[in-house]
Coordinates of C-alpha atoms (C1' of nucleotides) in Angstrom, one line a residue:
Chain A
X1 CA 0.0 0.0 0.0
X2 CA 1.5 3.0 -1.2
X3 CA 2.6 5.0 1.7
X4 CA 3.5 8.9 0.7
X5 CA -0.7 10.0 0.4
X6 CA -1.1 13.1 1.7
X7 CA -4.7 13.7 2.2
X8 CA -6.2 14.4 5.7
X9 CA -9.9 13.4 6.2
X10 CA -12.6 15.7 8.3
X11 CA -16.0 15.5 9.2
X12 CA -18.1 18.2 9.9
X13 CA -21.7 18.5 10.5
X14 CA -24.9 20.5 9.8
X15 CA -26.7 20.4 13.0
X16 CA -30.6 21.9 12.2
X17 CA -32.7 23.0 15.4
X18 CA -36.1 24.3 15.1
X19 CA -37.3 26.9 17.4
X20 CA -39.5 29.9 17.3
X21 CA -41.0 28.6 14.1
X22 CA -37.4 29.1 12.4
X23 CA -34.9 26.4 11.4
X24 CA -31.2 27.1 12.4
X25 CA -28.0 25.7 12.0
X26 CA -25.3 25.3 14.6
X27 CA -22.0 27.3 13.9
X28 CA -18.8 27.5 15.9
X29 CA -16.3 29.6 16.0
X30 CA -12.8 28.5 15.3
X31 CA -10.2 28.9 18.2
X32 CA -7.1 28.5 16.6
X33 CA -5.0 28.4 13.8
X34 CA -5.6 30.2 10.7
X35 CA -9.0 30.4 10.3
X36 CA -9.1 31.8 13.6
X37 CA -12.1 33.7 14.7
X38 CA -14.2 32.7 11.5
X39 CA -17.3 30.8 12.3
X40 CA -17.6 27.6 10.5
X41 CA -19.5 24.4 10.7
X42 CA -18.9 21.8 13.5
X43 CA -16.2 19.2 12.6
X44 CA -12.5 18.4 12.5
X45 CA -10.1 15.6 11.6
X46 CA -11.1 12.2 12.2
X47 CA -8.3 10.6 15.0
X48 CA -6.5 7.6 14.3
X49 CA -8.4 4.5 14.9
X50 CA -12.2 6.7 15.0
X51 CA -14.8 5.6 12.6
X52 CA -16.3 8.4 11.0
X53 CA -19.4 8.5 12.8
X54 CA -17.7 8.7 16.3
X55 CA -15.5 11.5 14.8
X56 CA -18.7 13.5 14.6
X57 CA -19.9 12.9 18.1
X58 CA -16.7 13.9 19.0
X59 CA -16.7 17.0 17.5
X60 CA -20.3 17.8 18.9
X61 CA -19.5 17.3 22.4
X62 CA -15.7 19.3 22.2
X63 CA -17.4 22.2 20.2
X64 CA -21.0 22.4 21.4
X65 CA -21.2 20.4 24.3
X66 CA -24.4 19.0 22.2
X67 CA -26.4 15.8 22.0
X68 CA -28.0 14.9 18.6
X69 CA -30.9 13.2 18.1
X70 CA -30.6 11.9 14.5
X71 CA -27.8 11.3 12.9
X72 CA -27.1 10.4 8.8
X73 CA -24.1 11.3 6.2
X74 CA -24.7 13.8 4.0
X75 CA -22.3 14.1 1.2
X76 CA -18.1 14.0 0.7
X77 CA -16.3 16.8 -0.4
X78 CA -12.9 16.3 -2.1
X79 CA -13.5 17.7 -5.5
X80 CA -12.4 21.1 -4.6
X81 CA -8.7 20.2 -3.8
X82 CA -8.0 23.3 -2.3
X83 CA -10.9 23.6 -0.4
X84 CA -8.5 23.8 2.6
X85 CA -6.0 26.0 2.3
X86 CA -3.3 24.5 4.5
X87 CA -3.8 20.7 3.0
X88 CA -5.7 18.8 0.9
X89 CA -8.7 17.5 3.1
X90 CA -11.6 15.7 2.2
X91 CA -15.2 16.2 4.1
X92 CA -17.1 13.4 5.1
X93 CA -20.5 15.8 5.6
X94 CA -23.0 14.4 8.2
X95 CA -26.6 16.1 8.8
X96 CA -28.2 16.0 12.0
X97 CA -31.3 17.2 14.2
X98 CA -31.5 18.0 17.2
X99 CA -35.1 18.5 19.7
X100 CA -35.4 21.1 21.6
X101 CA -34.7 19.6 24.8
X102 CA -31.2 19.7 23.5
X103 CA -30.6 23.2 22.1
X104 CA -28.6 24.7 25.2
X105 CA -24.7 25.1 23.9
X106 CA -22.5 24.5 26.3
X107 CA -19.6 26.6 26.8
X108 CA -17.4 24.8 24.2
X109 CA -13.8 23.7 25.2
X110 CA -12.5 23.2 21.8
X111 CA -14.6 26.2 20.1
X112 CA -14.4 30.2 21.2
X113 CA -17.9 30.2 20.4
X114 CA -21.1 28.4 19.8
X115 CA -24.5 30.1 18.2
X116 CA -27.2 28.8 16.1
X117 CA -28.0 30.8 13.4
X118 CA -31.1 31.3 11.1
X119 CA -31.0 29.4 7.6
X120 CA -32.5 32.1 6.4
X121 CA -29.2 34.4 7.1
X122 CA -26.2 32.7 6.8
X123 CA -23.2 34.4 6.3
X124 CA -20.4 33.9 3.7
X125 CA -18.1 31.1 5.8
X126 CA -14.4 29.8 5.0
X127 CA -14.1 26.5 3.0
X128 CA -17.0 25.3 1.0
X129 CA -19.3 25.1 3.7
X130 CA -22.1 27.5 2.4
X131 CA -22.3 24.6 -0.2
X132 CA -22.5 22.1 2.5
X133 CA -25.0 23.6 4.3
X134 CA -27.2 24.4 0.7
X135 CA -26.7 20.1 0.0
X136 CA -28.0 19.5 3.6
X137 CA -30.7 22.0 3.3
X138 CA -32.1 20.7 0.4
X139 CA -31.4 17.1 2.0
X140 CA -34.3 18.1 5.0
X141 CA -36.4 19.4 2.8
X142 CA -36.4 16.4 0.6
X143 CA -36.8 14.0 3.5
X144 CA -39.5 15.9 4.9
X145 CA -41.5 14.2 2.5
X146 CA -40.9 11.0 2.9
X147 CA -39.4 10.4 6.0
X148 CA -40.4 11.0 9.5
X149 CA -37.7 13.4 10.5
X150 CA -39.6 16.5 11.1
X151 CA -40.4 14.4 14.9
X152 CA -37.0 14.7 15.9
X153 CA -36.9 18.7 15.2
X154 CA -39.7 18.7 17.9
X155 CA -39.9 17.8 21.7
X156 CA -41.7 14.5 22.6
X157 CA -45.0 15.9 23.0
X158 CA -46.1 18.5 20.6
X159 CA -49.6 20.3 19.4
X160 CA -50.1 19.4 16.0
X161 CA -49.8 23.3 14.6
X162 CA -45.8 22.8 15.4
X163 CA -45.7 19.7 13.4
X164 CA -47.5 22.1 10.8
X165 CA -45.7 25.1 10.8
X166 CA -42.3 23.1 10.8
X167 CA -43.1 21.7 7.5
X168 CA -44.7 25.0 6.2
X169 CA -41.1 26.6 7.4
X170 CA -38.8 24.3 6.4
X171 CA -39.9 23.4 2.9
X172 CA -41.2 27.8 2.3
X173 CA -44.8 26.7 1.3
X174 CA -48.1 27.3 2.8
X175 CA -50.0 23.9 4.1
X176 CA -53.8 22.9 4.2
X177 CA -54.0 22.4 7.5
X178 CA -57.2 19.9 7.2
X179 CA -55.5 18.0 4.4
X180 CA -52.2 18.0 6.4
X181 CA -53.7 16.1 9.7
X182 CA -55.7 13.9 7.8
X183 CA -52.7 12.9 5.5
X184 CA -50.6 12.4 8.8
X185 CA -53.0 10.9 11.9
X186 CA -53.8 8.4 8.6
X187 CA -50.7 6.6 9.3
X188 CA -51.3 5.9 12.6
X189 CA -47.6 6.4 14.3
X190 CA -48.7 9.3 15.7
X191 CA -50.5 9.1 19.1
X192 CA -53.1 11.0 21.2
X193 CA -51.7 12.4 24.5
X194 CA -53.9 13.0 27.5
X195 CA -52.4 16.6 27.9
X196 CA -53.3 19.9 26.4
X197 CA -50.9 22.8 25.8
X198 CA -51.9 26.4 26.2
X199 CA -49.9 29.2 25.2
X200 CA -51.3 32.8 25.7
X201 CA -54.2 33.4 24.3
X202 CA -56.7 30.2 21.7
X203 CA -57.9 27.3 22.4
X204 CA -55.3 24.7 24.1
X205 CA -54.0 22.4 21.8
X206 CA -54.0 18.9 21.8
X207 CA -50.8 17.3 22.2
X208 CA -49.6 14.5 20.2
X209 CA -46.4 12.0 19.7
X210 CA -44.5 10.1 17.9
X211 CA -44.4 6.6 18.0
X212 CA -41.5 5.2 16.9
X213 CA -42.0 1.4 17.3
X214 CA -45.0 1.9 15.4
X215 CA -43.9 3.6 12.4
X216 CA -41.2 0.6 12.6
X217 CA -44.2 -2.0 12.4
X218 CA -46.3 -0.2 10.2
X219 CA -43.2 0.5 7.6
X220 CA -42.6 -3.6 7.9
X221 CA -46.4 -4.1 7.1
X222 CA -45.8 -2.1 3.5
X223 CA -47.1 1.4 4.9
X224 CA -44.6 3.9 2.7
X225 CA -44.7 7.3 4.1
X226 CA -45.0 9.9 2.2
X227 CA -46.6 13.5 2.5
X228 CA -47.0 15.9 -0.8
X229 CA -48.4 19.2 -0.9
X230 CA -50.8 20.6 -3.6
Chain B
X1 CA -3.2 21.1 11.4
X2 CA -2.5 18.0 12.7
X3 CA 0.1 15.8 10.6
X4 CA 0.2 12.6 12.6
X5 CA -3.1 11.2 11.0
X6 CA -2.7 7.6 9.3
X7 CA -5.6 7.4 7.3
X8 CA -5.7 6.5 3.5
X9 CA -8.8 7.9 1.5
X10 CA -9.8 5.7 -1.3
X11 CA -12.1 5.4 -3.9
X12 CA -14.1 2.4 -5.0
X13 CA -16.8 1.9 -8.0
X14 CA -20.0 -0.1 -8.8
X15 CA -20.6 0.1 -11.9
X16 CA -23.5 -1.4 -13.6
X17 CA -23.8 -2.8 -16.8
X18 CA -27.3 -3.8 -18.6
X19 CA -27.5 -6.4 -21.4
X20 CA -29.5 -10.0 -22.0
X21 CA -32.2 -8.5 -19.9
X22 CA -30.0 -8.9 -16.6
X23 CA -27.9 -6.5 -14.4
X24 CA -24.2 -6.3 -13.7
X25 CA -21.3 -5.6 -11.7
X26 CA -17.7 -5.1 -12.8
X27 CA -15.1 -6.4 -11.1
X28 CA -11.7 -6.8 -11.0
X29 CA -9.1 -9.7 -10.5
X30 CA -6.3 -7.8 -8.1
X31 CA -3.1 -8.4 -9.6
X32 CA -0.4 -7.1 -6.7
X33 CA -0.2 -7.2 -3.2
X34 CA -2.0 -8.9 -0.2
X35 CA -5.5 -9.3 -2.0
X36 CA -3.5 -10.8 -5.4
X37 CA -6.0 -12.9 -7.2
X38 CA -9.2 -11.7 -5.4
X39 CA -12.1 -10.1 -7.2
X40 CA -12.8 -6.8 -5.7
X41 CA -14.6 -3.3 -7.2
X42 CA -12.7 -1.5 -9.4
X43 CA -11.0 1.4 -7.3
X44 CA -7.9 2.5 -5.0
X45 CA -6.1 5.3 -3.4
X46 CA -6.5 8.5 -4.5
X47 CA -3.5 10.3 -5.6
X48 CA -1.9 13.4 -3.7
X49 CA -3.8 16.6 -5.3
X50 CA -6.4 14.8 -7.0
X51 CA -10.1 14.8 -7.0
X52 CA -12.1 11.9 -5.7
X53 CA -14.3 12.3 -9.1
X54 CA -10.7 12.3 -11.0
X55 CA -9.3 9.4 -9.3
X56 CA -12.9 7.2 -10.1
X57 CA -11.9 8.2 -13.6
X58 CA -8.6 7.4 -13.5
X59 CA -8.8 3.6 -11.6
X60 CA -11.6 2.7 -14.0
X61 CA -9.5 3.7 -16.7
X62 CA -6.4 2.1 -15.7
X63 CA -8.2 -1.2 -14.4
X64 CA -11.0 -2.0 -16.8
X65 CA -10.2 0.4 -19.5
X66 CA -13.6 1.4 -19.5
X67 CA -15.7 5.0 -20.2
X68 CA -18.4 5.6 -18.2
X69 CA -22.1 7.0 -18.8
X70 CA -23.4 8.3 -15.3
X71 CA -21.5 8.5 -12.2
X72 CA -22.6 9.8 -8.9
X73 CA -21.2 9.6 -5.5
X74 CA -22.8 6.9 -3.2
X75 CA -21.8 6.3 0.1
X76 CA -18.7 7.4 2.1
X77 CA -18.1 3.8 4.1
X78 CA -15.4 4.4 7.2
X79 CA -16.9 2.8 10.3
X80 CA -15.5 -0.3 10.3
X81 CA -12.1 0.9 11.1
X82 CA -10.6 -2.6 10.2
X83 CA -12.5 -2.7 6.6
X84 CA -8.9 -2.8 5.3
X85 CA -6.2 -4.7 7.1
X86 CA -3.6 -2.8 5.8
X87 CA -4.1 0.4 7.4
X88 CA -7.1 2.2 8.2
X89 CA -9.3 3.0 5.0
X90 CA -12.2 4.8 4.6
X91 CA -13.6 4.4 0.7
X92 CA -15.5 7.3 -1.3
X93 CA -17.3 5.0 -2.7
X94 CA -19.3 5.8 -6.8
X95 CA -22.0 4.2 -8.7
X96 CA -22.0 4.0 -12.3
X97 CA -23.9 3.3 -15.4
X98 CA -22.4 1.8 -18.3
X99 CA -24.4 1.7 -21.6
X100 CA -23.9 -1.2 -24.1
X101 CA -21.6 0.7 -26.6
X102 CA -19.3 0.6 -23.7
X103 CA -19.4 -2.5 -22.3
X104 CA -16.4 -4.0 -24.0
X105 CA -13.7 -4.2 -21.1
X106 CA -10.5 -4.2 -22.3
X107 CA -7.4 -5.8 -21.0
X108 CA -6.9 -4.5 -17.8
X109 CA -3.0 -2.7 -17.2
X110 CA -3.5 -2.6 -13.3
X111 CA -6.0 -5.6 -12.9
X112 CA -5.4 -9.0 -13.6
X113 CA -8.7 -9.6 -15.5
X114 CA -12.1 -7.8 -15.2
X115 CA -15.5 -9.0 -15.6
X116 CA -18.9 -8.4 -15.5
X117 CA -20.6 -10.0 -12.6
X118 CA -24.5 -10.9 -12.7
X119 CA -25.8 -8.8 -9.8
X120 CA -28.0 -12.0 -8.5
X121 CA -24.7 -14.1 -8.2
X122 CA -22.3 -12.0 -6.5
X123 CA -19.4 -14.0 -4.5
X124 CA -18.3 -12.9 -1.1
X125 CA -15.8 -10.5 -1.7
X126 CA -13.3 -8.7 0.6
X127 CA -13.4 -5.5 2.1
X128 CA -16.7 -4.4 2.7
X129 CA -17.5 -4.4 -1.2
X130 CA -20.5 -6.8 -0.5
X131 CA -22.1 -4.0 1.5
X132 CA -20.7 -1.5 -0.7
X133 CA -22.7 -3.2 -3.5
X134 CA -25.8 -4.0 -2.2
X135 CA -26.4 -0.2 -1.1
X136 CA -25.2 0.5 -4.4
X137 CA -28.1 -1.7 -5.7
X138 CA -30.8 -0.3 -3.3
X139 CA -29.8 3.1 -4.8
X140 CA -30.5 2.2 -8.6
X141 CA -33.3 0.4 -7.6
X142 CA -34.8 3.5 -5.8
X143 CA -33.3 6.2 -8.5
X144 CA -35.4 4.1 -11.4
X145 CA -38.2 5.5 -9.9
X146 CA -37.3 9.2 -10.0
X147 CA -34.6 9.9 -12.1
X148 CA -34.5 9.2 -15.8
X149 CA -30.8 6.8 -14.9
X150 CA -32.7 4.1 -16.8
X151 CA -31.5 5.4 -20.6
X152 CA -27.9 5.3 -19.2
X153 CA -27.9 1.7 -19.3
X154 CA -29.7 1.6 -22.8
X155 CA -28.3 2.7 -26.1
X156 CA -29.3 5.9 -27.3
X157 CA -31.7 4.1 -29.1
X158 CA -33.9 1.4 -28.1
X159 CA -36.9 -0.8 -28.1
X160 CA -39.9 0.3 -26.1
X161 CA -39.8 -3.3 -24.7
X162 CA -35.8 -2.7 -23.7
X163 CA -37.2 -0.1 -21.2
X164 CA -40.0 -1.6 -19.5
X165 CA -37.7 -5.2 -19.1
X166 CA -35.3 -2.7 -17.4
X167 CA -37.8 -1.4 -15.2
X168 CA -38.9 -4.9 -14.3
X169 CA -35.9 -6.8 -14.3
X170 CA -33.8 -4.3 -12.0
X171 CA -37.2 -3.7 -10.1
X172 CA -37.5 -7.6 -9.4
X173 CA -40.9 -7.4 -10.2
X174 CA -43.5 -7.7 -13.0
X175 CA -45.0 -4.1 -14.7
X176 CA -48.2 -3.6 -16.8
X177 CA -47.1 -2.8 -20.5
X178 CA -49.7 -0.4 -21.2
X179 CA -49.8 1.8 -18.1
X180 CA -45.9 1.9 -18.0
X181 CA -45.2 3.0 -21.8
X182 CA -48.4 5.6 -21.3
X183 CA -46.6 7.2 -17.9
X184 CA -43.3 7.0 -19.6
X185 CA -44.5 9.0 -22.4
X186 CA -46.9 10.9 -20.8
X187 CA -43.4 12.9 -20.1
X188 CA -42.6 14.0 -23.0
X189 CA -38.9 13.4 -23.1
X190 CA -39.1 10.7 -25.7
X191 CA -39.0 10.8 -28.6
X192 CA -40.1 8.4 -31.8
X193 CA -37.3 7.7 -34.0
X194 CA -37.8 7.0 -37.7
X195 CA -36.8 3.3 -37.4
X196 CA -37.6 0.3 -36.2
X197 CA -35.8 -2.9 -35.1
X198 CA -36.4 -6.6 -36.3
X199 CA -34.9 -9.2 -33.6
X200 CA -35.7 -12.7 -35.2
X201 CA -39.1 -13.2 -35.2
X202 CA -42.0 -10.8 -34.0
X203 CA -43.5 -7.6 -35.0
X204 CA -40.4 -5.1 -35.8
X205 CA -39.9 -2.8 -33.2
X206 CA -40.3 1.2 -33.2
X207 CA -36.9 2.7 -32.0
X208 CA -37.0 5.2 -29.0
X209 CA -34.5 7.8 -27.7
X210 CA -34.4 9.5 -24.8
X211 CA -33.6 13.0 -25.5
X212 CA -31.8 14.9 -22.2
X213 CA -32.1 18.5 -22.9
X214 CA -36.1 18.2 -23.5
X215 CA -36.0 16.2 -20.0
X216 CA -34.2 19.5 -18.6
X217 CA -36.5 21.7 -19.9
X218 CA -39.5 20.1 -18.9
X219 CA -38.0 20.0 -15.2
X220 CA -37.3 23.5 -15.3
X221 CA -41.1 24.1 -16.1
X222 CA -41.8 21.9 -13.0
X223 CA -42.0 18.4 -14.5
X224 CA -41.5 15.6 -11.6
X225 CA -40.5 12.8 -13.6
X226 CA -42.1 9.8 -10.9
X227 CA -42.7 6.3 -12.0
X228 CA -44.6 3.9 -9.5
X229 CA -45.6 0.4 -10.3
X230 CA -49.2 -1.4 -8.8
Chain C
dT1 C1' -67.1 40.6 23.2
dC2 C1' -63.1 40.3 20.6
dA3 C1' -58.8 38.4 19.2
dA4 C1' -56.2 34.3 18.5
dA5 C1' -55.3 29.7 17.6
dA6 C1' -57.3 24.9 17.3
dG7 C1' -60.3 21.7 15.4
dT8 C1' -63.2 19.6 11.8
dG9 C1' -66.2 17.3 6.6
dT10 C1' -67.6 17.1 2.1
dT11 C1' -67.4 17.4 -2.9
dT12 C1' -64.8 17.4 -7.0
dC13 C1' -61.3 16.0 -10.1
dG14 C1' -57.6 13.6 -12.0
dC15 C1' -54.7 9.8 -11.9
dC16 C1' -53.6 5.2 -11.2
dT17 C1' -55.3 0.5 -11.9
dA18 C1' -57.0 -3.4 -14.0
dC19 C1' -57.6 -5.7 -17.9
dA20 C1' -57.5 -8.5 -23.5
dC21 C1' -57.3 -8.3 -28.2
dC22 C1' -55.1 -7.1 -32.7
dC23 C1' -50.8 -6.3 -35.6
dA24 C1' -46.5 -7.2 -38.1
dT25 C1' -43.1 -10.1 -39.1
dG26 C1' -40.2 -14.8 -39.4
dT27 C1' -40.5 -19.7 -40.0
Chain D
dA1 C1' -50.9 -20.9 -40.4
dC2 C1' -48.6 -20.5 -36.4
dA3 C1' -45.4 -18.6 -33.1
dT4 C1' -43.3 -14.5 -31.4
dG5 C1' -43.0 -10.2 -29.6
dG6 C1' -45.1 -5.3 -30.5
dG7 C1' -48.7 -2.1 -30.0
dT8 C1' -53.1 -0.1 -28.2
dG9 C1' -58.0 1.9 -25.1
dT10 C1' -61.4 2.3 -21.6
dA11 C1' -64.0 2.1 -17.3
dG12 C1' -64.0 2.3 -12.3
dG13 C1' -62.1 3.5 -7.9
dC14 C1' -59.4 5.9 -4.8
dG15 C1' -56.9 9.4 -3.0
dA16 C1' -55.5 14.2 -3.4
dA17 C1' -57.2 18.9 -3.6
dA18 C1' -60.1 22.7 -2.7
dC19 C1' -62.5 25.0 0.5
dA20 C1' -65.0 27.9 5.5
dC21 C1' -67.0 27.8 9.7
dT22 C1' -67.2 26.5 14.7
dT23 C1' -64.8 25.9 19.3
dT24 C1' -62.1 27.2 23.2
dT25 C1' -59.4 30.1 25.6
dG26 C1' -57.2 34.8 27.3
dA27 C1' -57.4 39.7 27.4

DNA sequence: TCAAAAGTGTTTCGCCTACACCCATGT
DNA sequence: ACATGGGTGTAGGCGAAACACTTTTGA
């Protein structure tokens, strides 16, 4: 095996957290080296020995202090040989949600500073990641429709408005409501709960959940999930 | 940056090949080193300042001498650390469409020998190049349904009937002749040639094409080209 | 009593499905 | 004339789309 390659691989991560009706992504900033200062996505070399995936925990907890909730790659960058200006490094991209439970930032050790920041307003960042975050972006908003990831973007329990708004923000279109809920509750993963939510002023909502084991059943039983919007 | 990371970046190909109405894999006969003699994927380190895309190019080139119709990043495998036993390895791994003009493999200058391997009869191979194929196969077999990858396996002009036993053999499953030529041409993207095509006995066949640039037009004008079987 | 958000049914329309016979050629 | 593969139309059902008023609470 030939010995003298001189490539480094990274990960980094586009961490989406939904609050406020508004989807944000999780940016550090860097605390040394060159690109000192600059905020950037989540990530870093992968160690010796680390799979990839453990490489991007990793990197969550030094830089965010930050539990995830769903976890998938994305996409890997090494077409751009310069990408990185001190070395040629390729970017095994992962995409992740986290609930709200688990927005706090900690204090980061390995980072100077931790923010999320709206999709909607993301500045011009160092390497390619304004590409990354574009391919991950349009990655939610494809899955949206066909998988059931818009659940882990919310907290356990949940009024079915969030689960509506989400997807009206997320994917920039308006939703029948009616059409929405009866497109949704027909699956049947979603359960009842025997609370009610109120926040200012309307009627309470209903809150709902997730069922996870369901889906699971239901997917094995040929149900194929899938939302579209007129 | 840190310079004492040991990990090689590779890249490794499935590349699919359509003819007798069946689906293949190409593979290659190792001709150096501690896998000598063993049938792998065509692929390998990439080189120092080189692409990932480049270095497909290149390792298809120099081990099945072979030109290429579609190519599209799969799957970046690194989490079995010991997927290698050489060193740690993570593969950027490609899937590819070969059309029948191109099948012809030529003598191989870095393989031993080269093949094509019917995807229903695939031996245990080393690595993780099973795995690597199989998710290789689950994305063709989804892409048929929303992406128009089909033609790349065709020549540019073909039989009606060359289509739909695509569809169906790929698909594993059996497809209605009339609803699937109506969808397929409901489209638009087409288009009737002015010949036909005698193979032995049976009524001659009318010659299709599939014509790209109409396909990107009608997308722009928000064609979703979505094929679903009963 | 008004504002704000939650909750709910019905009709229409278009698409997907199911399904069987005739056509052109070679032997 | 028979075997082989190519080519075609229609009716029914089902799910998606469109659409507006009532209910519950806080101020």
């Amino acid at each position: 095996m030939q010995n003298n390659q001189n490539i480094k691989v990274a990960v980094d991560a586009v961490v989406f957290g939904y609050h406020n009706n508004a989807l944000y992504v999780l940016l550090v900033q860097q605390k040394y080296g060159v690109y000192k200062d600059q905020w950037v996505l989540p990530g870093g070399l992968v160690h010796n020995g680390e799979t990839l995936t453990n490489a991007v925990h990793r990197e969550l907890q030094e830089e965010a202090g930050i539990n995830i909730n769903y976890l998938e790659q994305l996409y890997t960058f090494g077409d751009d040989v310069e990408r990185d200006k001190r070395n040629q490094v390729i970017s095994v991209s992962y995409f992740a949600l986290v609930n709200p439970d688990n927005l706090k930032l900690s204090a980061a050790t390995d980072a100077q500073d931790v923010k999320w920041q709206n999709i909607n307003n993301i500045p011009k960042l160092p390497f390619d990641h304004n590409l990354i975050i574009d391919t991950a972006f349009k990655r939610i908003k494809a899955k949206l429709h066909y998988q059931p990831i818009g659940f882990d973007l919310l907290p356990k329990k949940f009024p079915f408005s969030d689960l509506e708004h989400l997807y009206a923000t997320i994917l920039e279109q308006e939703i029948d409501r009616r059409n929405f809920r009866k497109k949704i509750l027909s699956f049947g993963f979603i359960k009842k709960c025997n609370e009610k939510q109120k926040n200012g002023s309307g009627r309470p909502a209903q809150l709902y959940t997730f069922d996870p084991n369901k889906y699971k059943a239901l997917e094995k039983n040929g149900m194929h999930f899938e939302i579209k919007f007129a």
